[in-house]
PDB file of C-alpha atoms and ligand atoms in Angstrom:
ATOM      1  CA  MET A   1      -0.793 200.227  45.809  1.00  0.00           C
ATOM      2  CA  ALA A   2       2.889 199.837  44.879  1.00  0.00           C
ATOM      3  CA  GLN A   3       4.790 202.867  43.706  1.00  0.00           C
ATOM      4  CA  ARG A   4       5.040 202.804  39.923  1.00  0.00           C
ATOM      5  CA  GLY A   5       8.352 201.552  38.509  1.00  0.00           C
ATOM      6  CA  LEU A   6      10.452 203.649  36.147  1.00  0.00           C
ATOM      7  CA  LEU A   7      10.659 203.086  32.415  1.00  0.00           C
ATOM      8  CA  ILE A   8      14.335 203.584  31.606  1.00  0.00           C
ATOM      9  CA  VAL A   9      15.230 203.340  27.918  1.00  0.00           C
ATOM     10  CA  VAL A  10      18.799 202.824  26.725  1.00  0.00           C
ATOM     11  CA  GLU A  11      19.543 203.746  23.113  1.00  0.00           C
ATOM     12  CA  GLY A  12      22.575 203.941  20.867  1.00  0.00           C
ATOM     13  CA  CYS A  13      24.163 202.680  17.672  1.00  0.00           C
ATOM     14  CA  ASP A  14      25.286 199.075  17.330  1.00  0.00           C
ATOM     15  CA  ARG A  15      28.401 198.358  19.428  1.00  0.00           C
ATOM     16  CA  SER A  16      27.771 201.240  21.807  1.00  0.00           C
ATOM     17  CA  GLY A  17      27.714 198.860  24.786  1.00  0.00           C
ATOM     18  CA  LYS A  18      23.970 198.991  25.440  1.00  0.00           C
ATOM     19  CA  SER A  19      23.502 195.350  26.378  1.00  0.00           C
ATOM     20  CA  THR A  20      26.331 195.367  28.946  1.00  0.00           C
ATOM     21  CA  GLN A  21      25.239 198.667  30.468  1.00  0.00           C
ATOM     22  CA  CYS A  22      21.621 197.524  30.648  1.00  0.00           C
ATOM     23  CA  GLU A  23      22.645 194.364  32.493  1.00  0.00           C
ATOM     24  CA  ASN A  24      24.814 196.411  34.877  1.00  0.00           C
ATOM     25  CA  LEU A  25      22.001 198.840  35.543  1.00  0.00           C
ATOM     26  CA  VAL A  26      19.480 196.092  36.289  1.00  0.00           C
ATOM     27  CA  ALA A  27      21.977 194.411  38.650  1.00  0.00           C
ATOM     28  CA  GLN A  28      22.675 197.717  40.430  1.00  0.00           C
ATOM     29  CA  LEU A  29      18.974 198.460  40.839  1.00  0.00           C
ATOM     30  CA  GLN A  30      18.315 194.987  42.205  1.00  0.00           C
ATOM     31  CA  GLN A  31      21.255 195.196  44.619  1.00  0.00           C
ATOM     32  CA  SER A  32      19.893 198.427  46.002  1.00  0.00           C
ATOM     33  CA  GLY A  33      16.584 196.736  46.731  1.00  0.00           C
ATOM     34  CA  ASN A  34      14.463 197.685  43.700  1.00  0.00           C
ATOM     35  CA  ASN A  35      12.407 195.343  41.574  1.00  0.00           C
ATOM     36  CA  ALA A  36      14.016 195.707  38.164  1.00  0.00           C
ATOM     37  CA  GLU A  37      13.855 193.767  34.910  1.00  0.00           C
ATOM     38  CA  LEU A  38      15.623 193.888  31.578  1.00  0.00           C
ATOM     39  CA  VAL A  39      13.523 194.222  28.421  1.00  0.00           C
ATOM     40  CA  LYS A  40      14.959 194.101  24.923  1.00  0.00           C
ATOM     41  CA  PHE A  41      13.571 195.248  21.585  1.00  0.00           C
ATOM     42  CA  PRO A  42      13.271 193.702  19.157  1.00  0.00           C
ATOM     43  CA  ASP A  43      11.952 190.760  21.172  1.00  0.00           C
ATOM     44  CA  ARG A  44      12.977 188.042  18.717  1.00  0.00           C
ATOM     45  CA  THR A  45      10.942 185.309  20.453  1.00  0.00           C
ATOM     46  CA  THR A  46       7.441 186.368  19.323  1.00  0.00           C
ATOM     47  CA  GLN A  47       5.847 185.852  15.882  1.00  0.00           C
ATOM     48  CA  THR A  48       6.754 189.360  14.742  1.00  0.00           C
ATOM     49  CA  GLY A  49      10.163 188.950  16.412  1.00  0.00           C
ATOM     50  CA  LYS A  50      10.892 185.852  14.347  1.00  0.00           C
ATOM     51  CA  MET A  51      10.140 187.731  11.125  1.00  0.00           C
ATOM     52  CA  ILE A  52      12.361 190.590  12.287  1.00  0.00           C
ATOM     53  CA  ASP A  53      15.151 188.179  13.204  1.00  0.00           C
ATOM     54  CA  SER A  54      15.018 186.546   9.803  1.00  0.00           C
ATOM     55  CA  TYR A  55      15.125 189.968   8.120  1.00  0.00           C
ATOM     56  CA  LEU A  56      18.074 191.121  10.249  1.00  0.00           C
ATOM     57  CA  GLN A  57      19.959 187.910   9.504  1.00  0.00           C
ATOM     58  CA  GLN A  58      19.365 188.567   5.799  1.00  0.00           C
ATOM     59  CA  LYS A  59      17.426 185.302   5.459  1.00  0.00           C
ATOM     60  CA  SER A  60      14.410 187.195   4.160  1.00  0.00           C
ATOM     61  CA  ASP A  61      13.763 190.495   2.456  1.00  0.00           C
ATOM     62  CA  LEU A  62      10.999 192.957   3.277  1.00  0.00           C
ATOM     63  CA  ASP A  63       9.894 196.367   2.105  1.00  0.00           C
ATOM     64  CA  ASP A  64      11.419 199.123   4.276  1.00  0.00           C
ATOM     65  CA  HIS A  65       7.982 200.322   5.412  1.00  0.00           C
ATOM     66  CA  ALA A  66       6.814 196.799   6.218  1.00  0.00           C
ATOM     67  CA  ILE A  67       9.804 196.020   8.447  1.00  0.00           C
ATOM     68  CA  HIS A  68       9.402 199.390  10.152  1.00  0.00           C
ATOM     69  CA  LEU A  69       5.806 198.505  11.034  1.00  0.00           C
ATOM     70  CA  LEU A  70       6.851 195.060  12.249  1.00  0.00           C
ATOM     71  CA  PHE A  71       9.375 196.585  14.668  1.00  0.00           C
ATOM     72  CA  SER A  72       6.597 198.840  15.949  1.00  0.00           C
ATOM     73  CA  ALA A  73       4.119 195.940  16.267  1.00  0.00           C
ATOM     74  CA  ASN A  74       6.786 194.051  18.208  1.00  0.00           C
ATOM     75  CA  ARG A  75       6.688 196.864  20.794  1.00  0.00           C
ATOM     76  CA  TRP A  76       2.900 197.238  20.786  1.00  0.00           C
ATOM     77  CA  GLU A  77       2.325 193.573  21.561  1.00  0.00           C
ATOM     78  CA  ALA A  78       4.494 193.938  24.701  1.00  0.00           C
ATOM     79  CA  MET A  79       2.805 197.087  26.056  1.00  0.00           C
ATOM     80  CA  LYS A  80       0.094 195.503  28.180  1.00  0.00           C
ATOM     81  CA  ALA A  81       2.537 193.267  30.061  1.00  0.00           C
ATOM     82  CA  LEU A  82       5.065 196.078  30.479  1.00  0.00           C
ATOM     83  CA  SER A  83       2.429 198.462  31.730  1.00  0.00           C
ATOM     84  CA  GLU A  84       1.296 195.905  34.339  1.00  0.00           C
ATOM     85  CA  LYS A  85       4.878 195.439  35.515  1.00  0.00           C
ATOM     86  CA  LEU A  86       5.419 199.182  35.885  1.00  0.00           C
ATOM     87  CA  ASN A  87       2.151 199.546  37.776  1.00  0.00           C
ATOM     88  CA  SER A  88       3.119 196.769  40.161  1.00  0.00           C
ATOM     89  CA  GLY A  89       6.337 198.623  41.006  1.00  0.00           C
ATOM     90  CA  THR A  90       8.921 197.010  38.724  1.00  0.00           C
ATOM     91  CA  THR A  91      11.443 199.306  37.065  1.00  0.00           C
ATOM     92  CA  LEU A  92      12.095 198.330  33.459  1.00  0.00           C
ATOM     93  CA  VAL A  93      15.438 198.851  31.751  1.00  0.00           C
ATOM     94  CA  VAL A  94      14.711 198.714  28.035  1.00  0.00           C
ATOM     95  CA  ASP A  95      17.500 197.956  25.551  1.00  0.00           C
ATOM     96  CA  ARG A  96      16.289 199.877  22.431  1.00  0.00           C
ATOM     97  CA  TYR A  97      12.825 201.321  21.895  1.00  0.00           C
ATOM     98  CA  ALA A  98      10.892 203.407  19.376  1.00  0.00           C
ATOM     99  CA  PHE A  99      13.855 205.772  18.916  1.00  0.00           C
ATOM    100  CA  SER A 100      15.854 202.967  17.323  1.00  0.00           C
ATOM    101  CA  GLY A 101      12.856 202.298  15.124  1.00  0.00           C
ATOM    102  CA  VAL A 102      12.802 205.862  13.826  1.00  0.00           C
ATOM    103  CA  ALA A 103      16.596 206.315  13.661  1.00  0.00           C
ATOM    104  CA  PHE A 104      17.287 203.159  11.652  1.00  0.00           C
ATOM    105  CA  SER A 105      14.374 203.517   9.224  1.00  0.00           C
ATOM    106  CA  SER A 106      14.942 207.230   8.597  1.00  0.00           C
ATOM    107  CA  ALA A 107      18.675 206.533   8.100  1.00  0.00           C
ATOM    108  CA  LYS A 108      17.576 204.199   5.290  1.00  0.00           C
ATOM    109  CA  GLY A 109      15.689 207.096   3.720  1.00  0.00           C
ATOM    110  CA  LEU A 110      12.127 206.868   5.057  1.00  0.00           C
ATOM    111  CA  ASP A 111      10.432 210.100   6.095  1.00  0.00           C
ATOM    112  CA  LEU A 112      11.099 210.829   9.768  1.00  0.00           C
ATOM    113  CA  GLU A 113       7.537 211.910  10.574  1.00  0.00           C
ATOM    114  CA  TRP A 114       6.107 208.871   8.840  1.00  0.00           C
ATOM    115  CA  CYS A 115       8.442 206.722  10.932  1.00  0.00           C
ATOM    116  CA  ARG A 116       7.267 208.259  14.208  1.00  0.00           C
ATOM    117  CA  ASN A 117       3.569 207.603  13.623  1.00  0.00           C
ATOM    118  CA  PRO A 118       3.137 203.880  14.351  1.00  0.00           C
ATOM    119  CA  ASP A 119       4.773 204.247  17.778  1.00  0.00           C
ATOM    120  CA  ILE A 120       2.543 207.120  18.906  1.00  0.00           C
ATOM    121  CA  GLY A 121       0.751 205.995  22.079  1.00  0.00           C
ATOM    122  CA  LEU A 122       3.427 203.589  23.366  1.00  0.00           C
ATOM    123  CA  LEU A 123       4.415 203.989  27.027  1.00  0.00           C
ATOM    124  CA  THR A 124       6.512 207.137  27.465  1.00  0.00           C
ATOM    125  CA  PRO A 125       9.976 206.598  28.971  1.00  0.00           C
ATOM    126  CA  ASP A 126      10.866 208.455  32.183  1.00  0.00           C
ATOM    127  CA  ILE A 127      14.414 208.813  30.922  1.00  0.00           C
ATOM    128  CA  VAL A 128      16.318 207.893  27.769  1.00  0.00           C
ATOM    129  CA  LEU A 129      20.011 207.171  28.226  1.00  0.00           C
ATOM    130  CA  PHE A 130      21.805 207.600  24.917  1.00  0.00           C
ATOM    131  CA  LEU A 131      25.151 205.809  24.861  1.00  0.00           C
ATOM    132  CA  ASP A 132      27.160 207.912  22.497  1.00  0.00           C
ATOM    133  CA  LEU A 133      30.218 206.602  20.765  1.00  0.00           C
ATOM    134  CA  THR A 134      31.758 207.776  17.519  1.00  0.00           C
ATOM    135  CA  ILE A 135      31.458 205.243  14.745  1.00  0.00           C
ATOM    136  CA  ASP A 136      35.288 204.982  14.675  1.00  0.00           C
ATOM    137  CA  GLU A 137      35.273 203.888  18.322  1.00  0.00           C
ATOM    138  CA  ALA A 138      32.379 201.513  17.718  1.00  0.00           C
ATOM    139  CA  GLU A 139      34.264 199.892  14.855  1.00  0.00           C
ATOM    140  CA  LYS A 140      37.383 199.459  16.988  1.00  0.00           C
ATOM    141  CA  ARG A 141      35.339 197.234  19.282  1.00  0.00           C
ATOM    142  CA  GLY A 142      35.932 194.230  17.089  1.00  0.00           C
ATOM    143  CA  GLY A 143      34.021 195.703  14.155  1.00  0.00           C
ATOM    144  CA  PHE A 144      30.297 195.467  13.532  1.00  0.00           C
ATOM    145  CA  GLY A 145      28.581 192.096  13.216  1.00  0.00           C
ATOM    146  CA  GLN A 146      27.125 190.353  10.194  1.00  0.00           C
ATOM    147  CA  GLU A 147      23.531 191.549  10.540  1.00  0.00           C
ATOM    148  CA  ARG A 148      21.737 193.911   8.232  1.00  0.00           C
ATOM    149  CA  TYR A 149      22.483 197.578   9.193  1.00  0.00           C
ATOM    150  CA  GLU A 150      25.834 196.715  10.774  1.00  0.00           C
ATOM    151  CA  LYS A 151      27.772 198.785   8.260  1.00  0.00           C
ATOM    152  CA  ARG A 152      29.820 201.890   8.896  1.00  0.00           C
ATOM    153  CA  GLU A 153      27.989 204.143   6.399  1.00  0.00           C
ATOM    154  CA  LEU A 154      24.553 203.338   7.790  1.00  0.00           C
ATOM    155  CA  GLN A 155      25.690 203.624  11.427  1.00  0.00           C
ATOM    156  CA  ILE A 156      26.989 207.156  10.749  1.00  0.00           C
ATOM    157  CA  LYS A 157      23.552 208.101   9.422  1.00  0.00           C
ATOM    158  CA  VAL A 158      21.782 206.395  12.333  1.00  0.00           C
ATOM    159  CA  ARG A 159      23.835 208.437  14.826  1.00  0.00           C
ATOM    160  CA  ASP A 160      22.793 211.648  13.015  1.00  0.00           C
ATOM    161  CA  GLU A 161      19.129 210.583  13.082  1.00  0.00           C
ATOM    162  CA  PHE A 162      19.309 209.809  16.815  1.00  0.00           C
ATOM    163  CA  ALA A 163      20.607 213.357  17.346  1.00  0.00           C
ATOM    164  CA  LYS A 164      17.390 214.718  15.778  1.00  0.00           C
ATOM    165  CA  LEU A 165      15.234 212.771  18.259  1.00  0.00           C
ATOM    166  CA  GLN A 166      16.794 213.978  21.522  1.00  0.00           C
ATOM    167  CA  ASP A 167      14.586 215.969  23.857  1.00  0.00           C
ATOM    168  CA  ASP A 168      14.821 216.892  27.524  1.00  0.00           C
ATOM    169  CA  THR A 169      14.094 213.357  28.729  1.00  0.00           C
ATOM    170  CA  TRP A 170      17.421 212.301  27.124  1.00  0.00           C
ATOM    171  CA  LYS A 171      20.716 212.037  28.885  1.00  0.00           C
ATOM    172  CA  SER A 172      23.607 211.564  26.500  1.00  0.00           C
ATOM    173  CA  VAL A 173      26.396 209.449  27.989  1.00  0.00           C
ATOM    174  CA  GLN A 174      29.798 209.916  26.357  1.00  0.00           C
ATOM    175  CA  ARG A 175      31.542 206.573  26.154  1.00  0.00           C
ATOM    176  CA  GLU A 176      35.019 207.588  25.089  1.00  0.00           C
ATOM    177  CA  GLY A 177      37.710 210.242  25.165  1.00  0.00           C
ATOM    178  CA  SER A 178      39.256 211.961  28.129  1.00  0.00           C
ATOM    179  CA  THR A 179      37.540 212.258  31.482  1.00  0.00           C
ATOM    180  CA  ARG A 180      35.575 215.475  31.728  1.00  0.00           C
ATOM    181  CA  HIS A 181      35.782 217.822  34.691  1.00  0.00           C
ATOM    182  CA  LEU A 182      33.279 220.323  35.978  1.00  0.00           C
ATOM    183  CA  GLY A 183      33.927 223.837  34.732  1.00  0.00           C
ATOM    184  CA  CYS A 184      36.478 222.746  32.089  1.00  0.00           C
ATOM    185  CA  HIS A 185      35.944 222.290  28.333  1.00  0.00           C
TER     186      HIS A 185
HETATM  187  N1  LIG B 201      16.314 198.072  15.007  1.00  0.00           N
HETATM  188  C1  LIG B 201      15.890 197.888  16.284  1.00  0.00           C
HETATM  189  C2  LIG B 201      15.506 198.715  14.071  1.00  0.00           C
HETATM  190  O1  LIG B 201      15.888 198.865  12.920  1.00  0.00           O
HETATM  191  N2  LIG B 201      14.277 199.156  14.448  1.00  0.00           N
HETATM  192  C3  LIG B 201      13.808 199.001  15.727  1.00  0.00           C
HETATM  193  O2  LIG B 201      12.674 199.416  16.022  1.00  0.00           O
HETATM  194  C4  LIG B 201      14.656 198.345  16.691  1.00  0.00           C
HETATM  195  C5  LIG B 201      14.163 198.144  18.086  1.00  0.00           C
HETATM  196  O3  LIG B 201      17.572 196.126  14.845  1.00  0.00           O
HETATM  197  N3  LIG B 201      20.761 196.989  14.301  1.00  0.00           N
HETATM  198  C6  LIG B 201      17.596 197.510  14.591  1.00  0.00           C
HETATM  199  C7  LIG B 201      18.789 198.013  15.334  1.00  0.00           C
HETATM  200  C8  LIG B 201      19.766 196.849  15.354  1.00  0.00           C
HETATM  201  C9  LIG B 201      18.879 195.645  15.088  1.00  0.00           C
HETATM  202  O4  LIG B 201      18.937 195.190  17.446  1.00  0.00           O
HETATM  203  C10 LIG B 201      18.841 194.631  16.198  1.00  0.00           C
HETATM  204  P1  LIG B 201      19.982 194.575  18.513  1.00  0.00           P
HETATM  205  O5  LIG B 201      19.831 195.465  19.720  1.00  0.00           O
HETATM  206  O6  LIG B 201      21.345 194.693  17.896  1.00  0.00           O
HETATM  207  O7  LIG B 201      19.559 193.160  18.747  1.00  0.00           O
HETATM  208 MG1  LIG B 202      23.129 194.791  17.135  1.00  0.00          MG
END
């Protein structure tokens, strides 16, 4: 049987460079001879994804709890296929996962524990790479886009909520400031 692939999750606020870094990581893994694929949540191509896309583009309105559950359902419907890929030896690099779900909804004011519940039982990541960038830096990157949530005030809250979710499977990657050196502060 093939060795199981790794489930690598990449998280961060909008404009933190996740998509580029995910693509780079997949390319690097493939070049070094691994089977690797990029996965992105939300997956806007499915039925739930289309509802999410319309909500994000402000073409439709939904209750905060309802959209939270849709984001979760959008992950659940992908689990069987992802699990099969991992078991057949493919490493998956996942651009956003349940942590985004909790961080964005709790930043809007929903209870954090309530937000965690629908995602309980999803595949557990082997590592979560958190691309950290201050909101000032993020904004300098051409500003946020036009989608729902892409506002400075909310992004500041989202970054604080992400901080509450970090555990020892997380590796926070600083994306700005001076180069750091071992043994120096
Ligand atoms: N988002 C993403 C959520 O609010 N909940 C979730 O569960 C996920 C996966 O959707 N602003 C938000 C974060 C983003 C937006 O994601 C779309 P992207 O990566 O910008 O396409
Ligand atoms: Mg975005």
